């Protein structure tokens, strides 16, 4: 490996180490499926290679990654292939995949929520972003984020308390 | 933020981690992608910067070729002095930054310096002149420069004097069959005369500027 390749190797490795868990968590929250989450994860980092010259700071990089993984995961989750195969493997495969990452009722219920709620809840409660920051990350206004947070929270509560399904 | 909610999320997500095999696989794919990207990026850069360079060259060429005669062309004179192309407007040569202001009096007649007179022979001229230098300019004319101890500067109204910096100079131009510029000035108790025959104004003023500043 020559010097420039070594430099890229170190740079990419550092970025993966720093953000891999966050990217994977968002991907699995949206797709609810380990294989799709892996696809979205890889696609996000490959896009980073192509667009890294446009990224100006560490903060920008984090925000960029969140936005891109959200889009990639949504694309993967809504692909025609996924829609066709869902009927065959369906709910079970999602649950199995999540179980592999550890049995956790909150995570399971979060994954069963529509992605618009789960991502906002994740960014707010786990990543610690403010309503304003989430708004700018996802390209929505603050009021929309507040509404999503409020509805997402009540849906999640209902699910956790064994209430009716949102679907 | 509800503390319970926050803790529940932390507990839930702390268990979710990207598999090591996925990370390693992604890293190798990123390096692969980077190698693919490099030549494409280089070609893109060549096109991008090449286009800019070509556009700039074309604009510069257009400016040089199609420049209207009224637009000034900046010529470097000294390290920190730049001036417009020498241009006679109502007998006054205009320079940028007001560093030099020269007033040429057209057909005002020549000024006699020193003791010499019209009948003086060439030999006598050499005696009165300490040095006399002559050079041929690019336009094919000639400029001569000489100095003398004796000085009789003409009685001229203040507005007809020219200045290069603080140096007072008298400049005239005689437009006959041959165009004859004459500049006289006194510096450190020495009188100087510079005569340009069939030279351009620009050549004459440049030479005069250098002589005054030296």
Short mmCIF file of C-alpha atoms in Angstrom, two decimals:
data_model
loop_
_atom_site.label_atom_id
_atom_site.label_comp_id
_atom_site.label_asym_id
_atom_site.label_seq_id
_atom_site.Cartn_x
_atom_site.Cartn_y
_atom_site.Cartn_z
CA UNK A 1 0.00 0.00 0.00
CA UNK A 2 1.52 3.35 -1.04
CA UNK A 3 1.45 6.52 1.09
CA UNK A 4 -1.76 8.12 -0.32
CA UNK A 5 -3.62 4.80 -0.07
CA UNK A 6 -2.42 4.43 3.51
CA UNK A 7 -3.70 7.93 4.25
CA UNK A 8 -7.14 7.11 2.82
CA UNK A 9 -7.17 3.80 4.69
CA UNK A 10 -6.55 5.58 7.99
CA UNK A 11 -9.05 8.34 7.20
CA UNK A 12 -11.86 5.97 6.18
CA UNK A 13 -11.17 3.62 9.07
CA UNK A 14 -11.39 6.50 11.53
CA UNK A 15 -14.71 7.68 10.06
CA UNK A 16 -16.18 4.19 10.16
CA UNK A 17 -15.05 3.65 13.74
CA UNK A 18 -16.53 6.96 14.82
CA UNK A 19 -19.89 6.78 13.11
CA UNK A 20 -20.57 3.13 12.28
CA UNK A 21 -22.77 2.43 15.30
CA UNK A 22 -24.87 5.55 14.78
CA UNK A 23 -25.32 4.82 11.07
CA UNK A 24 -26.18 1.20 11.72
CA UNK A 25 -28.69 2.12 14.44
CA UNK A 26 -30.51 4.57 12.20
CA UNK A 27 -30.46 2.09 9.31
CA UNK A 28 -31.85 -0.75 11.39
CA UNK A 29 -34.45 1.53 12.97
CA UNK A 30 -35.75 2.49 9.54
CA UNK A 31 -35.43 -0.80 7.70
CA UNK A 32 -36.15 -3.06 10.68
CA UNK A 33 -34.07 -5.64 8.88
CA UNK A 34 -30.42 -6.51 9.32
CA UNK A 35 -29.63 -7.19 5.66
CA UNK A 36 -31.26 -3.98 4.46
CA UNK A 37 -29.58 -2.05 7.25
CA UNK A 38 -26.21 -3.39 6.06
CA UNK A 39 -27.00 -2.32 2.49
CA UNK A 40 -27.98 1.18 3.62
CA UNK A 41 -24.88 1.32 5.85
CA UNK A 42 -22.52 0.48 2.99
CA UNK A 43 -24.26 2.73 0.51
CA UNK A 44 -23.93 5.64 2.95
CA UNK A 45 -20.19 5.21 3.32
CA UNK A 46 -19.69 4.72 -0.42
CA UNK A 47 -21.55 7.97 -1.05
CA UNK A 48 -19.25 9.60 1.49
CA UNK A 49 -16.22 8.61 -0.62
CA UNK A 50 -17.78 10.34 -3.61
CA UNK A 51 -18.87 13.47 -1.72
CA UNK A 52 -16.21 13.91 0.94
CA UNK A 53 -14.71 17.00 -0.74
CA UNK A 54 -17.92 18.89 -0.08
CA UNK A 55 -17.82 18.23 3.66
CA UNK A 56 -16.31 21.08 5.61
CA UNK A 57 -16.34 20.05 9.26
CA UNK A 58 -16.88 17.20 11.69
CA UNK A 59 -20.33 18.55 12.58
CA UNK A 60 -21.21 18.80 8.92
CA UNK A 61 -20.01 15.24 8.38
CA UNK A 62 -22.22 13.89 11.17
CA UNK A 63 -25.27 15.75 9.90
CA UNK A 64 -24.52 14.64 6.34
CA UNK A 65 -24.22 11.00 7.38
CA UNK A 66 -27.52 11.10 9.27
CA UNK A 67 -29.34 12.61 6.32
CA UNK A 68 -27.83 10.20 3.81
CA UNK A 69 -28.38 7.05 5.85
CA UNK A 70 -31.98 8.10 6.43
CA UNK A 71 -32.50 8.45 2.69
CA UNK A 72 -30.62 5.27 1.82
CA UNK A 73 -32.50 3.23 4.40
CA UNK A 74 -35.85 4.59 3.20
CA UNK A 75 -34.89 3.75 -0.40
CA UNK A 76 -33.84 0.23 0.54
CA UNK A 77 -36.92 -0.30 2.69
CA UNK A 78 -39.28 0.86 -0.02
CA UNK A 79 -37.58 -0.90 -2.94
CA UNK A 80 -39.87 -3.08 -5.07
CA UNK A 81 -37.83 -6.13 -4.15
CA UNK A 82 -38.47 -5.50 -0.45
CA UNK A 83 -42.15 -4.88 -0.96
CA UNK A 84 -42.49 -8.19 -2.84
CA UNK A 85 -40.50 -10.27 -0.38
CA UNK A 86 -42.09 -8.81 2.73
CA UNK A 87 -45.13 -10.97 2.30
CA UNK A 88 -43.02 -14.12 2.30
CA UNK A 89 -40.62 -13.47 5.16
CA UNK A 90 -42.56 -10.57 6.68
CA UNK A 91 -42.67 -9.59 10.30
CA UNK A 92 -40.80 -12.64 11.46
CA UNK A 93 -37.54 -11.86 9.67
CA UNK A 94 -37.52 -8.34 11.08
CA UNK A 95 -38.00 -9.57 14.58
CA UNK A 96 -35.40 -12.29 14.15
CA UNK A 97 -32.88 -9.75 12.94
CA UNK A 98 -33.49 -7.50 15.88
CA UNK A 99 -33.32 -10.38 18.31
CA UNK A 100 -29.79 -11.03 17.07
CA UNK A 101 -28.80 -7.59 18.31
CA UNK A 102 -30.29 -8.35 21.69
CA UNK A 103 -33.85 -8.80 22.90
CA UNK A 104 -35.28 -5.40 23.61
CA UNK A 105 -38.95 -4.53 23.61
CA UNK A 106 -38.40 -0.79 23.11
CA UNK A 107 -36.28 -1.38 20.02
CA UNK A 108 -38.75 -3.87 18.61
CA UNK A 109 -41.65 -1.49 19.09
CA UNK A 110 -39.66 1.42 17.77
CA UNK A 111 -38.99 -0.53 14.61
CA UNK A 112 -42.64 -1.23 14.17
CA UNK A 113 -43.38 2.51 14.15
CA UNK A 114 -43.37 4.36 10.84
CA UNK A 115 -39.85 5.57 10.06
CA UNK A 116 -40.82 9.24 10.34
CA UNK A 117 -41.46 8.76 14.07
CA UNK A 118 -38.68 6.33 14.90
CA UNK A 119 -35.88 8.40 13.38
CA UNK A 120 -37.01 11.56 15.16
CA UNK A 121 -37.31 9.70 18.47
CA UNK A 122 -33.88 8.15 18.01
CA UNK A 123 -32.20 11.46 17.14
CA UNK A 124 -33.90 13.24 20.02
CA UNK A 125 -33.52 10.70 22.80
CA UNK A 126 -30.39 8.81 21.89
CA UNK A 127 -28.24 11.24 19.88
CA UNK A 128 -29.37 14.19 21.99
CA UNK A 129 -30.18 16.54 19.10
CA UNK A 130 -32.53 19.45 19.77
CA UNK A 131 -35.83 19.88 17.93
CA UNK A 132 -34.27 22.67 15.87
CA UNK A 133 -31.25 20.56 14.92
CA UNK A 134 -33.40 17.60 13.90
CA UNK A 135 -35.47 19.97 11.79
CA UNK A 136 -32.44 21.15 9.88
CA UNK A 137 -31.05 17.61 9.58
CA UNK A 138 -34.24 16.20 8.10
CA UNK A 139 -35.28 19.31 6.22
CA UNK A 140 -38.45 19.89 8.24
CA UNK A 141 -39.63 22.79 10.33
CA UNK A 142 -39.53 22.77 14.13
CA UNK A 143 -43.28 22.45 14.55
CA UNK A 144 -43.36 19.35 12.37
CA UNK A 145 -40.60 17.79 14.45
CA UNK A 146 -42.44 18.62 17.69
CA UNK A 147 -45.59 17.00 16.30
CA UNK A 148 -43.68 13.92 15.16
CA UNK A 149 -42.02 13.64 18.55
CA UNK A 150 -45.30 13.94 20.40
CA UNK A 151 -47.17 11.48 18.19
CA UNK A 152 -44.22 9.09 18.10
CA UNK A 153 -43.97 9.13 21.89
CA UNK A 154 -47.65 8.38 22.41
CA UNK A 155 -47.64 5.63 19.77
CA UNK A 156 -44.59 4.08 21.37
CA UNK A 157 -46.20 4.24 24.82
CA UNK A 158 -49.29 2.52 23.51
CA UNK A 159 -47.20 -0.20 21.88
CA UNK A 160 -45.14 -0.74 25.01
CA UNK A 161 -48.27 -0.90 27.17
CA UNK A 162 -49.69 -3.50 24.80
CA UNK A 163 -52.16 -1.11 23.19
CA UNK A 164 -53.56 -1.39 19.70
CA UNK A 165 -51.27 -1.43 16.74
CA UNK A 166 -50.81 1.85 14.87
CA UNK A 167 -51.27 0.00 11.62
CA UNK B 1 -36.88 15.50 28.12
CA UNK B 2 -38.38 12.64 30.02
CA UNK B 3 -35.51 10.94 31.87
CA UNK B 4 -37.19 7.57 31.70
CA UNK B 5 -37.52 7.83 27.93
CA UNK B 6 -33.90 8.83 27.55
CA UNK B 7 -32.64 5.98 29.67
CA UNK B 8 -34.85 3.47 27.91
CA UNK B 9 -33.45 4.60 24.54
CA UNK B 10 -29.91 4.42 25.79
CA UNK B 11 -30.46 0.91 27.11
CA UNK B 12 -32.12 -0.19 23.90
CA UNK B 13 -29.64 1.25 21.43
CA UNK B 14 -26.46 0.57 23.35
CA UNK B 15 -26.98 -3.08 22.43
CA UNK B 16 -27.10 -2.28 18.71
CA UNK B 17 -23.64 -2.12 17.20
CA UNK B 18 -22.42 -2.39 13.65
CA UNK B 19 -20.90 -5.84 13.09
CA UNK B 20 -17.10 -5.89 12.73
CA UNK B 21 -17.31 -7.85 9.48
CA UNK B 22 -19.60 -5.18 8.04
CA UNK B 23 -17.14 -2.45 9.03
CA UNK B 24 -14.19 -4.27 7.47
CA UNK B 25 -16.13 -5.03 4.31
CA UNK B 26 -17.27 -1.39 4.07
CA UNK B 27 -13.72 -0.12 4.51
CA UNK B 28 -12.41 -2.26 1.66
CA UNK B 29 -15.31 -1.18 -0.56
CA UNK B 30 -14.61 2.48 0.28
CA UNK B 31 -10.97 2.08 -0.75
CA UNK B 32 -12.07 0.35 -3.94
CA UNK B 33 -14.52 3.16 -4.66
CA UNK B 34 -11.85 5.74 -3.95
CA UNK B 35 -9.50 4.13 -6.49
CA UNK B 36 -12.29 4.18 -9.06
CA UNK B 37 -13.09 7.80 -8.22
CA UNK B 38 -9.54 9.13 -8.58
CA UNK B 39 -9.17 9.01 -12.39
CA UNK B 40 -12.72 10.24 -12.85
CA UNK B 41 -12.05 13.12 -10.49
CA UNK B 42 -8.81 14.01 -12.28
CA UNK B 43 -10.56 14.08 -15.67
CA UNK B 44 -13.36 16.17 -14.16
CA UNK B 45 -10.79 18.61 -12.70
CA UNK B 46 -8.96 18.90 -16.01
CA UNK B 47 -12.22 19.77 -17.74
CA UNK B 48 -13.33 22.14 -14.99
CA UNK B 49 -10.08 24.09 -14.59
CA UNK B 50 -9.24 23.81 -18.29
CA UNK B 51 -12.54 25.44 -19.17
CA UNK B 52 -11.91 28.26 -16.72
CA UNK B 53 -8.39 28.82 -18.01
CA UNK B 54 -9.63 28.86 -21.62
CA UNK B 55 -12.39 31.33 -20.75
CA UNK B 56 -9.92 33.64 -18.99
CA UNK B 57 -7.47 33.49 -21.92
CA UNK B 58 -10.29 34.27 -24.36
CA UNK B 59 -11.44 37.22 -22.24
CA UNK B 60 -7.90 38.58 -21.98
CA UNK B 61 -7.39 38.21 -25.73
CA UNK B 62 -10.70 39.96 -26.43
CA UNK B 63 -9.72 42.79 -24.11
CA UNK B 64 -6.35 43.26 -25.79
CA UNK B 65 -7.68 43.03 -29.35
CA UNK B 66 -10.99 44.82 -29.00
CA UNK B 67 -9.98 47.41 -26.39
CA UNK B 68 -11.48 50.77 -27.35
CA UNK B 69 -8.87 53.47 -27.75
CA UNK B 70 -10.30 55.47 -24.83
CA UNK B 71 -9.57 52.73 -22.29
CA UNK B 72 -6.33 53.23 -20.41
CA UNK B 73 -3.72 50.58 -20.44
CA UNK B 74 -1.72 50.30 -17.27
CA UNK B 75 2.03 50.17 -17.74
CA UNK B 76 4.45 49.35 -14.95
CA UNK B 77 6.87 52.20 -14.42
CA UNK B 78 8.64 51.67 -11.19
CA UNK B 79 8.12 49.07 -8.52
CA UNK B 80 5.20 50.90 -6.96
CA UNK B 81 4.27 53.33 -9.70
CA UNK B 82 1.81 52.58 -12.45
CA UNK B 83 0.35 55.07 -14.83
CA UNK B 84 -2.06 55.29 -17.73
CA UNK B 85 -0.81 55.18 -21.24
CA UNK B 86 0.51 58.60 -21.97
CA UNK B 87 -2.28 60.54 -23.54
CA UNK B 88 -2.45 64.20 -24.38
CA UNK B 89 -5.69 65.83 -23.33
CA UNK B 90 -5.85 69.59 -23.59
CA UNK B 91 -2.11 69.75 -23.28
CA UNK B 92 -2.03 67.73 -20.06
CA UNK B 93 -0.78 64.22 -19.68
CA UNK B 94 -2.84 62.30 -17.18
CA UNK B 95 -1.41 59.66 -14.92
CA UNK B 96 -3.10 57.50 -12.39
CA UNK B 97 -2.74 58.18 -8.68
CA UNK B 98 -1.61 61.76 -9.46
CA UNK B 99 1.92 60.62 -9.06
CA UNK B 100 3.01 62.48 -12.16
CA UNK B 101 1.42 65.51 -13.76
CA UNK B 102 2.93 66.86 -16.89
CA UNK B 103 1.72 69.81 -18.84
CA UNK B 104 3.00 70.07 -22.36
CA UNK B 105 2.81 73.42 -24.06
CA UNK B 106 2.34 72.72 -27.77
CA UNK B 107 4.43 74.79 -30.17
CA UNK B 108 5.59 77.04 -27.33
CA UNK B 109 9.06 77.23 -28.75
CA UNK B 110 12.27 75.81 -27.46
CA UNK B 111 14.05 76.89 -24.31
CA UNK B 112 17.70 77.82 -24.44
CA UNK B 113 19.76 76.47 -21.66
CA UNK B 114 23.09 77.74 -20.58
CA UNK B 115 25.30 80.14 -22.50
CA UNK B 116 24.91 78.54 -25.88
CA UNK B 117 23.09 80.25 -28.69
CA UNK B 118 21.73 79.32 -32.10
CA UNK B 119 25.04 79.88 -33.83
CA UNK B 120 26.97 77.74 -31.48
CA UNK B 121 28.95 75.02 -33.18
CA UNK B 122 28.71 71.37 -32.24
CA UNK B 123 32.14 71.60 -30.63
CA UNK B 124 31.00 74.45 -28.41
CA UNK B 125 27.89 72.51 -27.46
CA UNK B 126 30.12 69.68 -26.26
CA UNK B 127 32.05 72.10 -24.09
CA UNK B 128 28.96 73.40 -22.33
CA UNK B 129 27.46 69.96 -21.90
CA UNK B 130 29.02 67.79 -19.25
CA UNK B 131 27.47 64.66 -20.71
CA UNK B 132 25.23 64.00 -23.68
CA UNK B 133 23.58 60.66 -24.15
CA UNK B 134 21.50 59.68 -27.10
CA UNK B 135 19.42 56.64 -27.70
CA UNK B 136 17.14 55.33 -30.41
CA UNK B 137 13.65 54.42 -29.24
CA UNK B 138 11.45 51.53 -30.34
CA UNK B 139 9.40 53.82 -32.55
CA UNK B 140 12.56 54.79 -34.46
CA UNK B 141 12.94 58.28 -32.99
CA UNK B 142 15.80 59.47 -30.82
CA UNK B 143 16.09 60.86 -27.32
CA UNK B 144 19.09 62.84 -26.17
CA UNK B 145 19.82 63.84 -22.62
CA UNK B 146 22.45 66.21 -21.40
CA UNK B 147 23.36 68.19 -18.33
CA UNK B 148 24.94 71.57 -17.85
CA UNK B 149 26.14 73.75 -14.97
CA UNK B 150 24.65 76.92 -16.32
CA UNK B 151 20.93 77.33 -16.29
CA UNK B 152 18.55 79.95 -17.50
CA UNK B 153 15.07 78.64 -17.05
CA UNK B 154 12.38 80.62 -18.80
CA UNK B 155 9.86 82.87 -17.11
CA UNK B 156 6.79 80.67 -17.31
CA UNK B 157 3.48 80.88 -15.55
CA UNK B 158 3.07 78.31 -12.78
CA UNK B 159 0.32 76.39 -14.56
CA UNK B 160 2.69 75.66 -17.44
CA UNK B 161 5.21 73.93 -15.25
CA UNK B 162 5.06 70.19 -15.00
CA UNK B 163 5.93 68.02 -12.08
CA UNK B 164 7.23 64.52 -11.65
CA UNK B 165 6.81 64.08 -7.94
CA UNK B 166 8.31 67.30 -6.53
CA UNK B 167 10.56 67.93 -9.50
CA UNK B 168 9.58 70.99 -11.51
CA UNK B 169 10.00 70.53 -15.28
CA UNK B 170 9.16 72.52 -18.34
CA UNK B 171 8.00 70.46 -21.30
CA UNK B 172 7.20 71.68 -24.77
CA UNK B 173 6.38 70.00 -28.02
CA UNK B 174 7.01 71.41 -31.47
CA UNK B 175 4.97 69.75 -34.15
CA UNK B 176 6.60 70.46 -37.49
CA UNK B 177 7.93 68.04 -40.10
CA UNK B 178 9.47 66.27 -37.18
CA UNK B 179 7.84 66.16 -33.76
CA UNK B 180 10.25 67.56 -31.22
CA UNK B 181 9.73 67.24 -27.49
CA UNK B 182 11.87 69.19 -25.09
CA UNK B 183 12.02 68.95 -21.33
CA UNK B 184 14.24 71.07 -19.08
CA UNK B 185 14.65 70.90 -15.35
CA UNK B 186 17.06 71.78 -12.57
CA UNK B 187 18.09 69.23 -10.01
CA UNK B 188 20.82 69.60 -7.35
CA UNK B 189 21.97 72.85 -8.95
CA UNK B 190 22.43 71.16 -12.29
CA UNK B 191 20.31 71.86 -15.32
CA UNK B 192 19.20 69.04 -17.56
CA UNK B 193 17.72 68.98 -21.01
CA UNK B 194 16.09 66.09 -22.75
CA UNK B 195 15.07 66.26 -26.38
CA UNK B 196 13.00 63.65 -28.16
CA UNK B 197 12.70 63.74 -31.92
CA UNK B 198 9.99 61.71 -33.65
CA UNK B 199 9.38 59.70 -30.52
CA UNK B 200 6.02 58.82 -29.05
CA UNK B 201 4.79 60.75 -26.04
CA UNK B 202 4.88 57.57 -24.04
CA UNK B 203 8.55 56.95 -24.86
CA UNK B 204 9.46 60.53 -24.08
CA UNK B 205 7.65 60.66 -20.75
CA UNK B 206 8.96 57.26 -19.68
CA UNK B 207 12.51 58.29 -20.37
CA UNK B 208 11.96 61.65 -18.65
CA UNK B 209 10.48 59.92 -15.63
CA UNK B 210 13.49 57.63 -15.33
CA UNK B 211 15.94 60.51 -15.76
CA UNK B 212 14.21 62.57 -13.07
CA UNK B 213 14.02 59.67 -10.67
CA UNK B 214 17.58 58.45 -11.14
#
